[in-house]
Amino acid sequence: MRLTLLGATGGTGRALLDQALEAGHEVTAVVRNPDGLPEAVRDRVTVVRAELADHDALAAAVEGADAVMSALGSRAGRAPTTVCTDGARAIIRATGGKGRVLFVSASGLETDAGDGPAARYLVKPLIQRIFRAQYDDLREAERLLRASTLDWTIVRPARLVDGPRGARPRTAVDRSVRGGLKTRRADLAACMLDLVDDETSVRHIVSVAS
């Protein structure tokens, strides 16, 4: 498949990029700084240097893609950010609201029927307060995607950690993974690539935990 990836230089983005190439997909990586990709990787992908506000460059990058995948995330700590909102808005505009999109969000964004008492009343309320700016950004990005005409899937991992890809990660549709405390980035990447052509996940939220 032909995949366009935003956020390819981050931890999740690199895991997605490496696994997509390993699986034989053609990847276009949209990055602000190509130097963030190792030279060996740059030689195997189509690199598009662009800001999220660069509509023409993004439109060209997504043209002909079977799916657009966003691994965007803020690197500003707890400071206010709009990177995910800007990314969602840029994708909707660049695609004309058509096509397959997978977007990384976070399981801590809201409580639901999949949460146990500890997550519902303690863990999630606490992290929502601590990371309020990041969750506000993700909440608006999700709102934009849900209101769009895209074939979107929002993927919500638990706390992201590094580590090798494990056994098949646990997933849940439109609810949290019960007891899902962490998600290895490699497992998140594998899950997203599995979801690309999974029609049952279109216009649904998929939670994933290792």
PDB file of C-alpha atoms in Angstrom:
ATOM      1  CA  MET A   1       0.000   0.000   0.000  1.00  0.00           C
ATOM      2  CA  ARG A   2       0.921   3.632  -0.395  1.00  0.00           C
ATOM      3  CA  LEU A   3       0.981   5.333   2.991  1.00  0.00           C
ATOM      4  CA  THR A   4       1.520   8.978   3.911  1.00  0.00           C
ATOM      5  CA  LEU A   5       2.868   9.443   7.429  1.00  0.00           C
ATOM      6  CA  LEU A   6       2.855  12.625   9.504  1.00  0.00           C
ATOM      7  CA  GLY A   7       5.060  12.735  12.581  1.00  0.00           C
ATOM      8  CA  ALA A   8       7.592  10.263  11.216  1.00  0.00           C
ATOM      9  CA  THR A   9      10.489  11.542  13.344  1.00  0.00           C
ATOM     10  CA  GLY A  10       8.806  10.893  16.719  1.00  0.00           C
ATOM     11  CA  GLY A  11       8.950   7.638  18.653  1.00  0.00           C
ATOM     12  CA  THR A  12       5.655   6.268  17.361  1.00  0.00           C
ATOM     13  CA  GLY A  13       6.305   7.640  13.889  1.00  0.00           C
ATOM     14  CA  ARG A  14       9.655   5.871  13.643  1.00  0.00           C
ATOM     15  CA  ALA A  15       8.083   2.598  14.757  1.00  0.00           C
ATOM     16  CA  LEU A  16       5.363   3.019  12.126  1.00  0.00           C
ATOM     17  CA  LEU A  17       7.875   3.911   9.466  1.00  0.00           C
ATOM     18  CA  ASP A  18      10.156   0.969  10.204  1.00  0.00           C
ATOM     19  CA  GLN A  19       7.324  -1.566  10.298  1.00  0.00           C
ATOM     20  CA  ALA A  20       5.660  -0.169   7.179  1.00  0.00           C
ATOM     21  CA  LEU A  21       8.898  -0.469   5.233  1.00  0.00           C
ATOM     22  CA  GLU A  22       9.504  -3.958   6.609  1.00  0.00           C
ATOM     23  CA  ALA A  23       6.042  -4.947   5.354  1.00  0.00           C
ATOM     24  CA  GLY A  24       6.843  -3.628   1.883  1.00  0.00           C
ATOM     25  CA  HIS A  25       4.624  -0.543   1.886  1.00  0.00           C
ATOM     26  CA  GLU A  26       5.513   2.602  -0.054  1.00  0.00           C
ATOM     27  CA  VAL A  27       5.831   5.446   2.436  1.00  0.00           C
ATOM     28  CA  THR A  28       5.777   9.209   2.029  1.00  0.00           C
ATOM     29  CA  ALA A  29       7.057  10.848   5.213  1.00  0.00           C
ATOM     30  CA  VAL A  30       5.950  14.440   5.857  1.00  0.00           C
ATOM     31  CA  VAL A  31       8.467  16.059   8.206  1.00  0.00           C
ATOM     32  CA  ARG A  32       9.571  19.508   9.287  1.00  0.00           C
ATOM     33  CA  ASN A  33      13.223  18.456   9.398  1.00  0.00           C
ATOM     34  CA  PRO A  34      14.418  15.569   7.203  1.00  0.00           C
ATOM     35  CA  ASP A  35      17.586  15.345   9.301  1.00  0.00           C
ATOM     36  CA  GLY A  36      15.408  13.767  11.987  1.00  0.00           C
ATOM     37  CA  LEU A  37      15.346  10.623   9.852  1.00  0.00           C
ATOM     38  CA  PRO A  38      18.454   8.436   9.540  1.00  0.00           C
ATOM     39  CA  GLU A  39      20.048   8.609   6.104  1.00  0.00           C
ATOM     40  CA  ALA A  40      19.408   4.893   5.546  1.00  0.00           C
ATOM     41  CA  VAL A  41      15.701   5.475   6.103  1.00  0.00           C
ATOM     42  CA  ARG A  42      15.553   8.615   3.949  1.00  0.00           C
ATOM     43  CA  ASP A  43      16.879   6.583   1.044  1.00  0.00           C
ATOM     44  CA  ARG A  44      13.898   4.201   1.296  1.00  0.00           C
ATOM     45  CA  VAL A  45      11.016   6.674   1.568  1.00  0.00           C
ATOM     46  CA  THR A  46       9.696   9.736  -0.219  1.00  0.00           C
ATOM     47  CA  VAL A  47      10.465  12.624   2.117  1.00  0.00           C
ATOM     48  CA  VAL A  48       8.319  15.757   1.940  1.00  0.00           C
ATOM     49  CA  ARG A  49       9.579  18.707   3.958  1.00  0.00           C
ATOM     50  CA  ALA A  50       6.554  20.751   4.978  1.00  0.00           C
ATOM     51  CA  GLU A  51       4.833  22.577   7.793  1.00  0.00           C
ATOM     52  CA  LEU A  52       1.263  21.640   8.645  1.00  0.00           C
ATOM     53  CA  ALA A  53       0.112  24.972   7.236  1.00  0.00           C
ATOM     54  CA  ASP A  54       1.646  24.221   3.824  1.00  0.00           C
ATOM     55  CA  HIS A  55      -1.511  23.089   2.052  1.00  0.00           C
ATOM     56  CA  ASP A  56      -0.008  22.598  -1.402  1.00  0.00           C
ATOM     57  CA  ALA A  57       2.832  20.393  -0.127  1.00  0.00           C
ATOM     58  CA  LEU A  58       0.488  18.315   2.022  1.00  0.00           C
ATOM     59  CA  ALA A  59      -2.047  17.917  -0.773  1.00  0.00           C
ATOM     60  CA  ALA A  60       0.721  16.595  -3.017  1.00  0.00           C
ATOM     61  CA  ALA A  61       1.962  14.268  -0.274  1.00  0.00           C
ATOM     62  CA  VAL A  62      -1.432  12.619   0.276  1.00  0.00           C
ATOM     63  CA  GLU A  63      -2.393  12.391  -3.399  1.00  0.00           C
ATOM     64  CA  GLY A  64      -2.759   8.751  -4.400  1.00  0.00           C
ATOM     65  CA  ALA A  65      -2.210   7.452  -0.874  1.00  0.00           C
ATOM     66  CA  ASP A  66      -4.209   4.441   0.282  1.00  0.00           C
ATOM     67  CA  ALA A  67      -4.125   5.853   3.806  1.00  0.00           C
ATOM     68  CA  VAL A  68      -2.848   8.829   5.758  1.00  0.00           C
ATOM     69  CA  MET A  69      -1.435   8.069   9.197  1.00  0.00           C
ATOM     70  CA  SER A  70      -0.779  10.665  11.874  1.00  0.00           C
ATOM     71  CA  ALA A  71       1.654  10.062  14.726  1.00  0.00           C
ATOM     72  CA  LEU A  72       1.823  13.741  15.597  1.00  0.00           C
ATOM     73  CA  GLY A  73       2.363  14.749  19.197  1.00  0.00           C
ATOM     74  CA  SER A  74       3.587  17.672  21.221  1.00  0.00           C
ATOM     75  CA  ARG A  75       7.155  17.862  22.492  1.00  0.00           C
ATOM     76  CA  ALA A  76       6.413  20.924  24.613  1.00  0.00           C
ATOM     77  CA  GLY A  77       5.774  19.090  27.871  1.00  0.00           C
ATOM     78  CA  ARG A  78       2.697  20.490  29.595  1.00  0.00           C
ATOM     79  CA  ALA A  79       2.729  23.768  27.664  1.00  0.00           C
ATOM     80  CA  PRO A  80      -0.303  24.716  25.529  1.00  0.00           C
ATOM     81  CA  THR A  81      -0.184  23.141  22.087  1.00  0.00           C
ATOM     82  CA  THR A  82      -2.288  22.827  18.948  1.00  0.00           C
ATOM     83  CA  VAL A  83      -0.123  20.388  17.006  1.00  0.00           C
ATOM     84  CA  CYS A  84      -2.719  17.591  16.870  1.00  0.00           C
ATOM     85  CA  THR A  85      -5.574  19.974  16.109  1.00  0.00           C
ATOM     86  CA  ASP A  86      -3.486  21.589  13.384  1.00  0.00           C
ATOM     87  CA  GLY A  87      -2.629  18.152  12.048  1.00  0.00           C
ATOM     88  CA  ALA A  88      -6.245  17.014  11.908  1.00  0.00           C
ATOM     89  CA  ARG A  89      -7.311  20.240  10.222  1.00  0.00           C
ATOM     90  CA  ALA A  90      -4.434  19.974   7.716  1.00  0.00           C
ATOM     91  CA  ILE A  91      -5.283  16.365   6.856  1.00  0.00           C
ATOM     92  CA  ILE A  92      -8.951  17.141   6.316  1.00  0.00           C
ATOM     93  CA  ARG A  93      -8.087  20.042   4.051  1.00  0.00           C
ATOM     94  CA  ALA A  94      -5.327  18.245   2.119  1.00  0.00           C
ATOM     95  CA  THR A  95      -7.479  15.174   1.447  1.00  0.00           C
ATOM     96  CA  GLY A  96     -10.596  17.141   0.621  1.00  0.00           C
ATOM     97  CA  GLY A  97     -12.378  15.112   3.289  1.00  0.00           C
ATOM     98  CA  LYS A  98     -11.968  11.878   1.352  1.00  0.00           C
ATOM     99  CA  GLY A  99     -10.006   8.724   2.074  1.00  0.00           C
ATOM    100  CA  ARG A 100      -8.641   6.595   4.890  1.00  0.00           C
ATOM    101  CA  VAL A 101      -7.043   8.262   7.912  1.00  0.00           C
ATOM    102  CA  LEU A 102      -5.646   6.765  11.116  1.00  0.00           C
ATOM    103  CA  PHE A 103      -4.886   9.203  13.912  1.00  0.00           C
ATOM    104  CA  VAL A 104      -3.056   8.611  17.193  1.00  0.00           C
ATOM    105  CA  SER A 105      -4.806  10.050  20.238  1.00  0.00           C
ATOM    106  CA  ALA A 106      -4.626   8.864  23.892  1.00  0.00           C
ATOM    107  CA  SER A 107      -6.636   6.548  26.113  1.00  0.00           C
ATOM    108  CA  GLY A 108      -6.540   9.026  28.986  1.00  0.00           C
ATOM    109  CA  LEU A 109      -8.724  11.467  27.101  1.00  0.00           C
ATOM    110  CA  GLU A 110     -11.989  10.316  28.608  1.00  0.00           C
ATOM    111  CA  THR A 111     -13.505   7.663  30.853  1.00  0.00           C
ATOM    112  CA  ASP A 112     -15.862   5.045  29.479  1.00  0.00           C
ATOM    113  CA  ALA A 113     -17.442   1.670  30.161  1.00  0.00           C
ATOM    114  CA  GLY A 114     -14.120  -0.110  29.730  1.00  0.00           C
ATOM    115  CA  ASP A 115     -12.517   1.568  32.731  1.00  0.00           C
ATOM    116  CA  GLY A 116     -12.308   0.015  36.160  1.00  0.00           C
ATOM    117  CA  PRO A 117     -12.962   2.109  39.286  1.00  0.00           C
ATOM    118  CA  ALA A 118      -9.311   3.095  39.743  1.00  0.00           C
ATOM    119  CA  ALA A 119      -8.984   4.399  36.191  1.00  0.00           C
ATOM    120  CA  ARG A 120     -12.391   6.074  36.229  1.00  0.00           C
ATOM    121  CA  TYR A 121     -12.149   7.901  39.539  1.00  0.00           C
ATOM    122  CA  LEU A 122      -8.425   8.301  40.172  1.00  0.00           C
ATOM    123  CA  VAL A 123      -5.968   7.725  37.348  1.00  0.00           C
ATOM    124  CA  LYS A 124      -7.703   9.391  34.421  1.00  0.00           C
ATOM    125  CA  PRO A 125      -9.000  12.467  36.310  1.00  0.00           C
ATOM    126  CA  LEU A 126      -5.475  13.005  37.641  1.00  0.00           C
ATOM    127  CA  ILE A 127      -3.675  12.780  34.308  1.00  0.00           C
ATOM    128  CA  GLN A 128      -6.375  14.863  32.635  1.00  0.00           C
ATOM    129  CA  ARG A 129      -5.584  17.666  35.065  1.00  0.00           C
ATOM    130  CA  ILE A 130      -1.816  17.286  34.745  1.00  0.00           C
ATOM    131  CA  PHE A 131      -1.831  17.156  30.946  1.00  0.00           C
ATOM    132  CA  ARG A 132      -4.833  19.410  30.372  1.00  0.00           C
ATOM    133  CA  ALA A 133      -3.265  21.320  27.472  1.00  0.00           C
ATOM    134  CA  GLN A 134      -2.343  18.141  25.586  1.00  0.00           C
ATOM    135  CA  TYR A 135      -5.768  16.595  26.115  1.00  0.00           C
ATOM    136  CA  ASP A 136      -7.549  19.768  25.057  1.00  0.00           C
ATOM    137  CA  ASP A 137      -5.542  19.594  21.837  1.00  0.00           C
ATOM    138  CA  LEU A 138      -6.383  15.921  21.258  1.00  0.00           C
ATOM    139  CA  ARG A 139     -10.055  16.461  22.120  1.00  0.00           C
ATOM    140  CA  GLU A 140     -10.391  19.172  19.458  1.00  0.00           C
ATOM    141  CA  ALA A 141      -8.485  17.071  16.916  1.00  0.00           C
ATOM    142  CA  GLU A 142     -10.850  14.157  17.511  1.00  0.00           C
ATOM    143  CA  ARG A 143     -13.862  16.448  17.220  1.00  0.00           C
ATOM    144  CA  LEU A 144     -12.677  17.664  13.822  1.00  0.00           C
ATOM    145  CA  LEU A 145     -12.096  14.148  12.539  1.00  0.00           C
ATOM    146  CA  ARG A 146     -15.455  12.857  13.776  1.00  0.00           C
ATOM    147  CA  ALA A 147     -17.228  15.744  12.069  1.00  0.00           C
ATOM    148  CA  SER A 148     -15.394  15.129   8.784  1.00  0.00           C
ATOM    149  CA  THR A 149     -16.376  12.893   5.878  1.00  0.00           C
ATOM    150  CA  LEU A 150     -13.110  10.938   6.106  1.00  0.00           C
ATOM    151  CA  ASP A 151     -12.947   7.192   6.710  1.00  0.00           C
ATOM    152  CA  TRP A 152     -11.206   7.849  10.013  1.00  0.00           C
ATOM    153  CA  THR A 153     -10.071   5.597  12.791  1.00  0.00           C
ATOM    154  CA  ILE A 154      -8.864   7.199  16.008  1.00  0.00           C
ATOM    155  CA  VAL A 155      -6.345   5.007  17.832  1.00  0.00           C
ATOM    156  CA  ARG A 156      -5.989   5.557  21.575  1.00  0.00           C
ATOM    157  CA  PRO A 157      -2.936   3.954  23.190  1.00  0.00           C
ATOM    158  CA  ALA A 158      -2.328   3.801  26.921  1.00  0.00           C
ATOM    159  CA  ARG A 159       0.867   5.346  28.338  1.00  0.00           C
ATOM    160  CA  LEU A 160       3.449   4.996  25.595  1.00  0.00           C
ATOM    161  CA  VAL A 161       6.701   3.192  26.354  1.00  0.00           C
ATOM    162  CA  ASP A 162       9.612   1.907  24.316  1.00  0.00           C
ATOM    163  CA  GLY A 163      10.447  -1.740  23.906  1.00  0.00           C
ATOM    164  CA  PRO A 164      10.323  -4.525  21.334  1.00  0.00           C
ATOM    165  CA  ARG A 165       7.130  -5.574  19.677  1.00  0.00           C
ATOM    166  CA  GLY A 166       5.340  -8.146  21.793  1.00  0.00           C
ATOM    167  CA  ALA A 167       2.518 -10.573  21.243  1.00  0.00           C
ATOM    168  CA  ARG A 168      -0.680  -9.324  19.681  1.00  0.00           C
ATOM    169  CA  PRO A 169      -1.744  -6.221  21.665  1.00  0.00           C
ATOM    170  CA  ARG A 170      -5.139  -6.023  23.332  1.00  0.00           C
ATOM    171  CA  THR A 171      -7.685  -3.785  21.642  1.00  0.00           C
ATOM    172  CA  ALA A 172     -11.195  -2.541  22.325  1.00  0.00           C
ATOM    173  CA  VAL A 173     -13.587  -0.673  20.033  1.00  0.00           C
ATOM    174  CA  ASP A 174     -15.240   2.511  21.276  1.00  0.00           C
ATOM    175  CA  ARG A 175     -14.153   1.812  24.849  1.00  0.00           C
ATOM    176  CA  SER A 176     -10.953   1.543  26.874  1.00  0.00           C
ATOM    177  CA  VAL A 177      -8.950  -1.649  27.272  1.00  0.00           C
ATOM    178  CA  ARG A 178      -9.690  -2.850  30.806  1.00  0.00           C
ATOM    179  CA  GLY A 179      -6.481  -2.720  32.844  1.00  0.00           C
ATOM    180  CA  GLY A 180      -4.506  -1.296  29.922  1.00  0.00           C
ATOM    181  CA  LEU A 181      -1.722   0.629  31.656  1.00  0.00           C
ATOM    182  CA  LYS A 182       0.853   0.960  28.909  1.00  0.00           C
ATOM    183  CA  THR A 183       1.358   0.495  25.191  1.00  0.00           C
ATOM    184  CA  ARG A 184       4.664  -0.207  23.534  1.00  0.00           C
ATOM    185  CA  ARG A 185       5.162   2.054  20.543  1.00  0.00           C
ATOM    186  CA  ALA A 186       6.050  -0.973  18.440  1.00  0.00           C
ATOM    187  CA  ASP A 187       2.729  -2.599  19.375  1.00  0.00           C
ATOM    188  CA  LEU A 188       0.850   0.600  18.562  1.00  0.00           C
ATOM    189  CA  ALA A 189       2.504   0.736  15.150  1.00  0.00           C
ATOM    190  CA  ALA A 190       1.635  -2.896  14.429  1.00  0.00           C
ATOM    191  CA  CYS A 191      -1.972  -2.300  15.448  1.00  0.00           C
ATOM    192  CA  MET A 192      -2.288   0.757  13.213  1.00  0.00           C
ATOM    193  CA  LEU A 193      -0.912  -1.079  10.203  1.00  0.00           C
ATOM    194  CA  ASP A 194      -3.382  -3.922  10.822  1.00  0.00           C
ATOM    195  CA  LEU A 195      -6.230  -1.404  10.966  1.00  0.00           C
ATOM    196  CA  VAL A 196      -5.444   0.294   7.651  1.00  0.00           C
ATOM    197  CA  ASP A 197      -7.598  -2.063   5.600  1.00  0.00           C
ATOM    198  CA  ASP A 198      -9.950  -3.124   8.411  1.00  0.00           C
ATOM    199  CA  GLU A 199     -13.292  -1.744   7.268  1.00  0.00           C
ATOM    200  CA  THR A 200     -14.947  -2.579  10.595  1.00  0.00           C
ATOM    201  CA  SER A 201     -12.770   0.062  12.310  1.00  0.00           C
ATOM    202  CA  VAL A 202     -13.831   2.915  10.036  1.00  0.00           C
ATOM    203  CA  ARG A 203     -15.382   5.792  12.000  1.00  0.00           C
ATOM    204  CA  HIS A 204     -14.611   4.082  15.301  1.00  0.00           C
ATOM    205  CA  ILE A 205     -12.186   4.619  18.158  1.00  0.00           C
ATOM    206  CA  VAL A 206      -9.822   1.725  18.809  1.00  0.00           C
ATOM    207  CA  SER A 207      -8.025   1.558  22.152  1.00  0.00           C
ATOM    208  CA  VAL A 208      -4.814  -0.461  22.316  1.00  0.00           C
ATOM    209  CA  ALA A 209      -2.633  -1.702  25.174  1.00  0.00           C
ATOM    210  CA  SER A 210       0.338  -4.056  25.385  1.00  0.00           C
TER     211      SER A 210
END
